[in-house]
JSON list of C-alpha atoms in Angstrom, two decimals:
[
{"chain": "A", "resi": 1, "resn": "UNK", "atom": "CA", "xyz": [162.32, 306.09, 87.21]},
{"chain": "A", "resi": 2, "resn": "UNK", "atom": "CA", "xyz": [160.01, 303.18, 87.81]},
{"chain": "A", "resi": 3, "resn": "UNK", "atom": "CA", "xyz": [160.97, 299.97, 89.58]},
{"chain": "A", "resi": 4, "resn": "UNK", "atom": "CA", "xyz": [160.89, 298.12, 86.28]},
{"chain": "A", "resi": 5, "resn": "UNK", "atom": "CA", "xyz": [163.23, 300.63, 84.64]},
{"chain": "A", "resi": 6, "resn": "UNK", "atom": "CA", "xyz": [165.62, 300.52, 87.59]},
{"chain": "A", "resi": 7, "resn": "UNK", "atom": "CA", "xyz": [165.58, 296.72, 87.52]},
{"chain": "A", "resi": 8, "resn": "UNK", "atom": "CA", "xyz": [166.39, 296.70, 83.78]},
{"chain": "A", "resi": 9, "resn": "UNK", "atom": "CA", "xyz": [169.23, 299.20, 84.34]},
{"chain": "A", "resi": 10, "resn": "UNK", "atom": "CA", "xyz": [170.73, 297.14, 87.17]},
{"chain": "A", "resi": 11, "resn": "UNK", "atom": "CA", "xyz": [170.41, 293.93, 85.15]},
{"chain": "A", "resi": 12, "resn": "UNK", "atom": "CA", "xyz": [172.15, 295.58, 82.20]},
{"chain": "A", "resi": 13, "resn": "UNK", "atom": "CA", "xyz": [174.97, 296.83, 84.44]},
{"chain": "A", "resi": 14, "resn": "UNK", "atom": "CA", "xyz": [175.41, 293.35, 85.93]},
{"chain": "A", "resi": 15, "resn": "UNK", "atom": "CA", "xyz": [175.63, 291.85, 82.44]},
{"chain": "A", "resi": 16, "resn": "UNK", "atom": "CA", "xyz": [178.28, 294.40, 81.39]},
{"chain": "A", "resi": 17, "resn": "UNK", "atom": "CA", "xyz": [180.28, 293.71, 84.57]},
{"chain": "A", "resi": 18, "resn": "UNK", "atom": "CA", "xyz": [180.04, 289.93, 84.04]},
{"chain": "A", "resi": 19, "resn": "UNK", "atom": "CA", "xyz": [181.25, 290.24, 80.43]},
{"chain": "A", "resi": 20, "resn": "UNK", "atom": "CA", "xyz": [184.12, 292.52, 81.48]},
{"chain": "A", "resi": 21, "resn": "UNK", "atom": "CA", "xyz": [185.23, 290.16, 84.25]},
{"chain": "A", "resi": 22, "resn": "UNK", "atom": "CA", "xyz": [185.05, 287.14, 81.91]},
{"chain": "A", "resi": 23, "resn": "UNK", "atom": "CA", "xyz": [187.11, 288.94, 79.24]},
{"chain": "A", "resi": 24, "resn": "UNK", "atom": "CA", "xyz": [189.66, 290.04, 81.85]},
{"chain": "A", "resi": 25, "resn": "UNK", "atom": "CA", "xyz": [190.04, 286.52, 83.25]},
{"chain": "A", "resi": 26, "resn": "UNK", "atom": "CA", "xyz": [190.45, 285.11, 79.73]},
{"chain": "A", "resi": 27, "resn": "UNK", "atom": "CA", "xyz": [193.14, 287.69, 78.91]},
{"chain": "A", "resi": 28, "resn": "UNK", "atom": "CA", "xyz": [194.97, 286.94, 82.16]},
{"chain": "A", "resi": 29, "resn": "UNK", "atom": "CA", "xyz": [194.91, 283.18, 81.48]},
{"chain": "A", "resi": 30, "resn": "UNK", "atom": "CA", "xyz": [196.25, 283.71, 77.93]},
{"chain": "A", "resi": 31, "resn": "UNK", "atom": "CA", "xyz": [199.10, 285.82, 79.29]},
{"chain": "A", "resi": 32, "resn": "UNK", "atom": "CA", "xyz": [199.89, 283.16, 81.91]},
{"chain": "A", "resi": 33, "resn": "UNK", "atom": "CA", "xyz": [200.09, 280.51, 79.16]},
{"chain": "A", "resi": 34, "resn": "UNK", "atom": "CA", "xyz": [202.48, 282.67, 77.11]},
{"chain": "A", "resi": 35, "resn": "UNK", "atom": "CA", "xyz": [205.04, 283.02, 79.92]},
{"chain": "A", "resi": 36, "resn": "UNK", "atom": "CA", "xyz": [206.27, 279.38, 79.91]},
{"chain": "A", "resi": 37, "resn": "UNK", "atom": "CA", "xyz": [206.40, 279.51, 76.11]},
{"chain": "A", "resi": 38, "resn": "UNK", "atom": "CA", "xyz": [208.55, 282.65, 76.18]},
{"chain": "A", "resi": 39, "resn": "UNK", "atom": "CA", "xyz": [210.78, 281.07, 78.82]},
{"chain": "A", "resi": 40, "resn": "UNK", "atom": "CA", "xyz": [211.19, 277.93, 76.67]},
{"chain": "A", "resi": 41, "resn": "UNK", "atom": "CA", "xyz": [212.09, 280.08, 73.65]},
{"chain": "A", "resi": 42, "resn": "UNK", "atom": "CA", "xyz": [214.69, 281.97, 75.69]},
{"chain": "A", "resi": 43, "resn": "UNK", "atom": "CA", "xyz": [216.18, 278.75, 77.07]},
{"chain": "A", "resi": 44, "resn": "UNK", "atom": "CA", "xyz": [216.31, 277.25, 73.58]},
{"chain": "A", "resi": 45, "resn": "UNK", "atom": "CA", "xyz": [218.02, 280.36, 72.21]},
{"chain": "A", "resi": 46, "resn": "UNK", "atom": "CA", "xyz": [220.58, 280.33, 75.03]},
{"chain": "A", "resi": 47, "resn": "UNK", "atom": "CA", "xyz": [221.29, 276.63, 74.50]},
{"chain": "A", "resi": 48, "resn": "UNK", "atom": "CA", "xyz": [221.86, 277.06, 70.75]},
{"chain": "A", "resi": 49, "resn": "UNK", "atom": "CA", "xyz": [224.16, 280.09, 71.03]},
{"chain": "A", "resi": 50, "resn": "UNK", "atom": "CA", "xyz": [226.16, 278.48, 73.86]},
{"chain": "A", "resi": 51, "resn": "UNK", "atom": "CA", "xyz": [226.82, 275.50, 71.60]},
{"chain": "A", "resi": 52, "resn": "UNK", "atom": "CA", "xyz": [227.92, 277.74, 68.70]},
{"chain": "A", "resi": 53, "resn": "UNK", "atom": "CA", "xyz": [225.04, 276.83, 66.38]},
{"chain": "A", "resi": 54, "resn": "UNK", "atom": "CA", "xyz": [223.33, 279.16, 63.90]},
{"chain": "A", "resi": 55, "resn": "UNK", "atom": "CA", "xyz": [219.56, 278.84, 63.57]},
{"chain": "A", "resi": 56, "resn": "UNK", "atom": "CA", "xyz": [217.48, 278.85, 60.40]},
{"chain": "A", "resi": 57, "resn": "UNK", "atom": "CA", "xyz": [214.10, 278.43, 62.02]},
{"chain": "A", "resi": 58, "resn": "UNK", "atom": "CA", "xyz": [213.35, 278.89, 65.67]},
{"chain": "A", "resi": 59, "resn": "UNK", "atom": "CA", "xyz": [209.91, 278.02, 66.94]},
{"chain": "A", "resi": 60, "resn": "UNK", "atom": "CA", "xyz": [208.74, 277.81, 70.49]},
{"chain": "A", "resi": 61, "resn": "UNK", "atom": "CA", "xyz": [210.18, 274.37, 71.23]},
{"chain": "A", "resi": 62, "resn": "UNK", "atom": "CA", "xyz": [211.90, 273.30, 68.00]},
{"chain": "A", "resi": 63, "resn": "UNK", "atom": "CA", "xyz": [214.83, 274.69, 66.03]},
{"chain": "A", "resi": 64, "resn": "UNK", "atom": "CA", "xyz": [216.50, 273.97, 62.68]},
{"chain": "A", "resi": 65, "resn": "UNK", "atom": "CA", "xyz": [220.20, 274.81, 62.94]},
{"chain": "A", "resi": 66, "resn": "UNK", "atom": "CA", "xyz": [223.62, 274.53, 61.30]},
{"chain": "A", "resi": 67, "resn": "UNK", "atom": "CA", "xyz": [227.27, 275.04, 62.09]},
{"chain": "A", "resi": 68, "resn": "UNK", "atom": "CA", "xyz": [229.31, 278.00, 60.86]},
{"chain": "A", "resi": 69, "resn": "UNK", "atom": "CA", "xyz": [230.52, 276.16, 57.73]},
{"chain": "A", "resi": 70, "resn": "UNK", "atom": "CA", "xyz": [226.96, 274.95, 57.00]},
{"chain": "A", "resi": 71, "resn": "UNK", "atom": "CA", "xyz": [228.23, 271.36, 56.65]},
{"chain": "A", "resi": 72, "resn": "UNK", "atom": "CA", "xyz": [225.96, 270.04, 59.40]},
{"chain": "A", "resi": 73, "resn": "UNK", "atom": "CA", "xyz": [222.19, 270.36, 59.54]},
{"chain": "A", "resi": 74, "resn": "UNK", "atom": "CA", "xyz": [220.44, 269.76, 62.83]},
{"chain": "A", "resi": 75, "resn": "UNK", "atom": "CA", "xyz": [217.01, 269.68, 64.35]},
{"chain": "A", "resi": 76, "resn": "UNK", "atom": "CA", "xyz": [216.51, 270.23, 68.06]},
{"chain": "A", "resi": 77, "resn": "UNK", "atom": "CA", "xyz": [213.48, 269.83, 70.28]},
{"chain": "A", "resi": 78, "resn": "UNK", "atom": "CA", "xyz": [212.95, 271.24, 73.77]},
{"chain": "A", "resi": 79, "resn": "UNK", "atom": "CA", "xyz": [211.46, 268.45, 75.86]},
{"chain": "A", "resi": 80, "resn": "UNK", "atom": "CA", "xyz": [208.61, 268.98, 78.32]},
{"chain": "A", "resi": 81, "resn": "UNK", "atom": "CA", "xyz": [211.01, 268.34, 81.24]},
{"chain": "A", "resi": 82, "resn": "UNK", "atom": "CA", "xyz": [213.25, 271.23, 80.12]},
{"chain": "A", "resi": 83, "resn": "UNK", "atom": "CA", "xyz": [215.83, 268.97, 78.47]},
{"chain": "A", "resi": 84, "resn": "UNK", "atom": "CA", "xyz": [216.96, 269.33, 74.89]},
{"chain": "A", "resi": 85, "resn": "UNK", "atom": "CA", "xyz": [217.22, 266.57, 72.24]},
{"chain": "A", "resi": 86, "resn": "UNK", "atom": "CA", "xyz": [219.02, 267.00, 68.92]},
{"chain": "A", "resi": 87, "resn": "UNK", "atom": "CA", "xyz": [219.73, 265.12, 65.76]},
{"chain": "A", "resi": 88, "resn": "UNK", "atom": "CA", "xyz": [222.34, 266.22, 63.23]},
{"chain": "A", "resi": 89, "resn": "UNK", "atom": "CA", "xyz": [223.47, 265.05, 59.84]},
{"chain": "A", "resi": 90, "resn": "UNK", "atom": "CA", "xyz": [226.41, 265.80, 57.57]},
{"chain": "A", "resi": 91, "resn": "UNK", "atom": "CA", "xyz": [225.48, 267.88, 54.49]},
{"chain": "A", "resi": 92, "resn": "UNK", "atom": "CA", "xyz": [228.81, 268.12, 52.66]},
{"chain": "A", "resi": 93, "resn": "UNK", "atom": "CA", "xyz": [227.33, 266.64, 49.46]},
{"chain": "A", "resi": 94, "resn": "UNK", "atom": "CA", "xyz": [225.78, 269.39, 47.30]},
{"chain": "A", "resi": 95, "resn": "UNK", "atom": "CA", "xyz": [222.05, 268.78, 46.87]},
{"chain": "A", "resi": 96, "resn": "UNK", "atom": "CA", "xyz": [219.16, 271.00, 45.77]},
{"chain": "A", "resi": 97, "resn": "UNK", "atom": "CA", "xyz": [217.88, 270.78, 49.35]},
{"chain": "A", "resi": 98, "resn": "UNK", "atom": "CA", "xyz": [218.99, 269.19, 52.61]},
{"chain": "A", "resi": 99, "resn": "UNK", "atom": "CA", "xyz": [216.56, 267.71, 55.07]},
{"chain": "A", "resi": 100, "resn": "UNK", "atom": "CA", "xyz": [216.56, 266.19, 58.50]},
{"chain": "A", "resi": 101, "resn": "UNK", "atom": "CA", "xyz": [213.86, 264.20, 60.23]},
{"chain": "A", "resi": 102, "resn": "UNK", "atom": "CA", "xyz": [213.63, 264.02, 64.01]},
{"chain": "A", "resi": 103, "resn": "UNK", "atom": "CA", "xyz": [211.08, 263.50, 66.73]},
{"chain": "A", "resi": 104, "resn": "UNK", "atom": "CA", "xyz": [210.50, 262.67, 70.35]},
{"chain": "A", "resi": 105, "resn": "UNK", "atom": "CA", "xyz": [207.64, 260.84, 72.05]},
{"chain": "A", "resi": 106, "resn": "UNK", "atom": "CA", "xyz": [205.07, 263.56, 71.30]},
{"chain": "A", "resi": 107, "resn": "UNK", "atom": "CA", "xyz": [206.33, 265.53, 68.30]},
{"chain": "A", "resi": 108, "resn": "UNK", "atom": "CA", "xyz": [207.92, 264.75, 64.93]},
{"chain": "A", "resi": 109, "resn": "UNK", "atom": "CA", "xyz": [209.40, 267.22, 62.43]},
{"chain": "A", "resi": 110, "resn": "UNK", "atom": "CA", "xyz": [211.11, 267.46, 59.06]},
{"chain": "A", "resi": 111, "resn": "UNK", "atom": "CA", "xyz": [213.46, 270.43, 58.64]},
{"chain": "A", "resi": 112, "resn": "UNK", "atom": "CA", "xyz": [214.39, 271.49, 55.10]},
{"chain": "A", "resi": 113, "resn": "UNK", "atom": "CA", "xyz": [217.16, 273.85, 53.95]},
{"chain": "A", "resi": 114, "resn": "UNK", "atom": "CA", "xyz": [216.88, 274.97, 50.32]},
{"chain": "A", "resi": 115, "resn": "UNK", "atom": "CA", "xyz": [220.29, 275.17, 48.64]},
{"chain": "A", "resi": 116, "resn": "UNK", "atom": "CA", "xyz": [219.38, 275.61, 44.99]},
{"chain": "A", "resi": 117, "resn": "UNK", "atom": "CA", "xyz": [217.03, 278.38, 43.81]},
{"chain": "A", "resi": 118, "resn": "UNK", "atom": "CA", "xyz": [215.22, 278.86, 47.14]},
{"chain": "A", "resi": 119, "resn": "UNK", "atom": "CA", "xyz": [213.19, 281.77, 45.77]},
{"chain": "A", "resi": 120, "resn": "UNK", "atom": "CA", "xyz": [211.71, 279.43, 43.11]},
{"chain": "A", "resi": 121, "resn": "UNK", "atom": "CA", "xyz": [210.45, 276.91, 45.69]},
{"chain": "A", "resi": 122, "resn": "UNK", "atom": "CA", "xyz": [206.81, 277.79, 46.29]},
{"chain": "A", "resi": 123, "resn": "UNK", "atom": "CA", "xyz": [205.52, 274.46, 47.63]},
{"chain": "A", "resi": 124, "resn": "UNK", "atom": "CA", "xyz": [206.82, 271.35, 49.33]},
{"chain": "A", "resi": 125, "resn": "UNK", "atom": "CA", "xyz": [204.94, 268.07, 48.99]},
{"chain": "A", "resi": 126, "resn": "UNK", "atom": "CA", "xyz": [205.35, 265.22, 51.46]},
{"chain": "A", "resi": 127, "resn": "UNK", "atom": "CA", "xyz": [203.96, 261.92, 50.17]},
{"chain": "A", "resi": 128, "resn": "UNK", "atom": "CA", "xyz": [203.28, 258.44, 51.43]},
{"chain": "A", "resi": 129, "resn": "UNK", "atom": "CA", "xyz": [201.92, 255.39, 49.60]},
{"chain": "A", "resi": 130, "resn": "UNK", "atom": "CA", "xyz": [198.28, 256.46, 49.99]},
{"chain": "A", "resi": 131, "resn": "UNK", "atom": "CA", "xyz": [198.42, 260.18, 50.84]},
{"chain": "A", "resi": 132, "resn": "UNK", "atom": "CA", "xyz": [200.21, 263.45, 50.10]},
{"chain": "A", "resi": 133, "resn": "UNK", "atom": "CA", "xyz": [200.26, 266.85, 51.76]},
{"chain": "A", "resi": 134, "resn": "UNK", "atom": "CA", "xyz": [201.35, 270.08, 50.08]},
{"chain": "A", "resi": 135, "resn": "UNK", "atom": "CA", "xyz": [202.72, 272.98, 52.13]},
{"chain": "A", "resi": 136, "resn": "UNK", "atom": "CA", "xyz": [203.08, 276.57, 50.92]},
{"chain": "A", "resi": 137, "resn": "UNK", "atom": "CA", "xyz": [206.66, 277.67, 51.52]},
{"chain": "A", "resi": 138, "resn": "UNK", "atom": "CA", "xyz": [206.89, 280.95, 49.61]},
{"chain": "A", "resi": 139, "resn": "UNK", "atom": "CA", "xyz": [203.75, 282.84, 48.67]},
{"chain": "A", "resi": 140, "resn": "UNK", "atom": "CA", "xyz": [204.31, 284.02, 45.08]},
{"chain": "A", "resi": 141, "resn": "UNK", "atom": "CA", "xyz": [202.49, 287.28, 45.89]},
{"chain": "A", "resi": 142, "resn": "UNK", "atom": "CA", "xyz": [205.14, 288.20, 48.47]},
{"chain": "A", "resi": 143, "resn": "UNK", "atom": "CA", "xyz": [208.48, 289.67, 47.44]},
{"chain": "A", "resi": 144, "resn": "UNK", "atom": "CA", "xyz": [210.57, 287.79, 50.01]},
{"chain": "A", "resi": 145, "resn": "UNK", "atom": "CA", "xyz": [211.36, 284.11, 50.26]},
{"chain": "A", "resi": 146, "resn": "UNK", "atom": "CA", "xyz": [212.59, 281.66, 52.87]},
{"chain": "A", "resi": 147, "resn": "UNK", "atom": "CA", "xyz": [215.74, 279.55, 52.79]},
{"chain": "A", "resi": 148, "resn": "UNK", "atom": "CA", "xyz": [214.36, 276.86, 55.09]},
{"chain": "A", "resi": 149, "resn": "UNK", "atom": "CA", "xyz": [211.08, 275.31, 56.15]},
{"chain": "A", "resi": 150, "resn": "UNK", "atom": "CA", "xyz": [209.84, 273.17, 59.03]},
{"chain": "A", "resi": 151, "resn": "UNK", "atom": "CA", "xyz": [207.07, 270.58, 58.69]},
{"chain": "A", "resi": 152, "resn": "UNK", "atom": "CA", "xyz": [205.30, 269.41, 61.83]},
{"chain": "A", "resi": 153, "resn": "UNK", "atom": "CA", "xyz": [204.03, 265.91, 61.20]},
{"chain": "A", "resi": 154, "resn": "UNK", "atom": "CA", "xyz": [200.64, 264.95, 62.54]},
{"chain": "A", "resi": 155, "resn": "UNK", "atom": "CA", "xyz": [199.93, 261.46, 63.89]},
{"chain": "A", "resi": 156, "resn": "UNK", "atom": "CA", "xyz": [198.58, 260.13, 60.58]},
{"chain": "A", "resi": 157, "resn": "UNK", "atom": "CA", "xyz": [201.83, 261.06, 58.76]},
{"chain": "A", "resi": 158, "resn": "UNK", "atom": "CA", "xyz": [204.36, 259.74, 61.27]},
{"chain": "A", "resi": 159, "resn": "UNK", "atom": "CA", "xyz": [206.50, 256.99, 59.81]},
{"chain": "A", "resi": 160, "resn": "UNK", "atom": "CA", "xyz": [204.36, 256.85, 56.66]},
{"chain": "A", "resi": 161, "resn": "UNK", "atom": "CA", "xyz": [206.15, 259.29, 54.35]},
{"chain": "A", "resi": 162, "resn": "UNK", "atom": "CA", "xyz": [208.23, 258.17, 51.37]},
{"chain": "A", "resi": 163, "resn": "UNK", "atom": "CA", "xyz": [209.13, 261.23, 49.29]},
{"chain": "A", "resi": 164, "resn": "UNK", "atom": "CA", "xyz": [209.64, 264.95, 49.65]},
{"chain": "A", "resi": 165, "resn": "UNK", "atom": "CA", "xyz": [209.31, 267.14, 46.57]},
{"chain": "A", "resi": 166, "resn": "UNK", "atom": "CA", "xyz": [209.99, 270.81, 45.96]},
{"chain": "A", "resi": 167, "resn": "UNK", "atom": "CA", "xyz": [207.54, 272.47, 43.55]},
{"chain": "A", "resi": 168, "resn": "UNK", "atom": "CA", "xyz": [207.55, 275.74, 41.67]},
{"chain": "A", "resi": 169, "resn": "UNK", "atom": "CA", "xyz": [204.66, 278.22, 41.46]},
{"chain": "A", "resi": 170, "resn": "UNK", "atom": "CA", "xyz": [202.90, 276.12, 38.78]},
{"chain": "A", "resi": 171, "resn": "UNK", "atom": "CA", "xyz": [203.25, 273.02, 40.98]},
{"chain": "A", "resi": 172, "resn": "UNK", "atom": "CA", "xyz": [205.85, 271.49, 38.68]},
{"chain": "A", "resi": 173, "resn": "UNK", "atom": "CA", "xyz": [208.27, 269.20, 40.50]},
{"chain": "A", "resi": 174, "resn": "UNK", "atom": "CA", "xyz": [211.71, 270.75, 40.80]},
{"chain": "A", "resi": 175, "resn": "UNK", "atom": "CA", "xyz": [213.46, 268.08, 42.92]},
{"chain": "A", "resi": 176, "resn": "UNK", "atom": "CA", "xyz": [212.52, 264.82, 44.63]},
{"chain": "A", "resi": 177, "resn": "UNK", "atom": "CA", "xyz": [214.14, 263.13, 47.61]},
{"chain": "A", "resi": 178, "resn": "UNK", "atom": "CA", "xyz": [213.32, 259.56, 48.62]},
{"chain": "A", "resi": 179, "resn": "UNK", "atom": "CA", "xyz": [213.07, 259.33, 52.39]}
]
């Protein structure tokens, strides 16, 4: 093998090694980031069960929950310092859907529990005076459906929403709630 061929072979091997090391470091960093998230989820789960709450939706740092009689709806957020903040509301009055709005200094959420015909709710629309956002709740192509939904508000939506609507598969309004 000539010097040029050997040099090309060595260069190719170095490139393969560099790519492998970069991929390995990236994988390791991703796994390291997942550990605190898994720990937060575990702590959140332990906190909710110790308090006797039943969860509808449990994300990494937020949970929509209720009591055994389903007369209270709550939204809880795991804070960055490891603390836990909650907001609850009484839901004794029968409504097509119950909702709760809650946030902390960095995050804001709206939790929705569908009480009437949850399998017919395909979309939820959150509207303000000059904007609206539609979220897909139940994909009509799927057989299953959800009984609750969680909206994470971005900065442009915070404090600017006025109505929440449930929509069917044809985007017809089923129910409206003034917020």
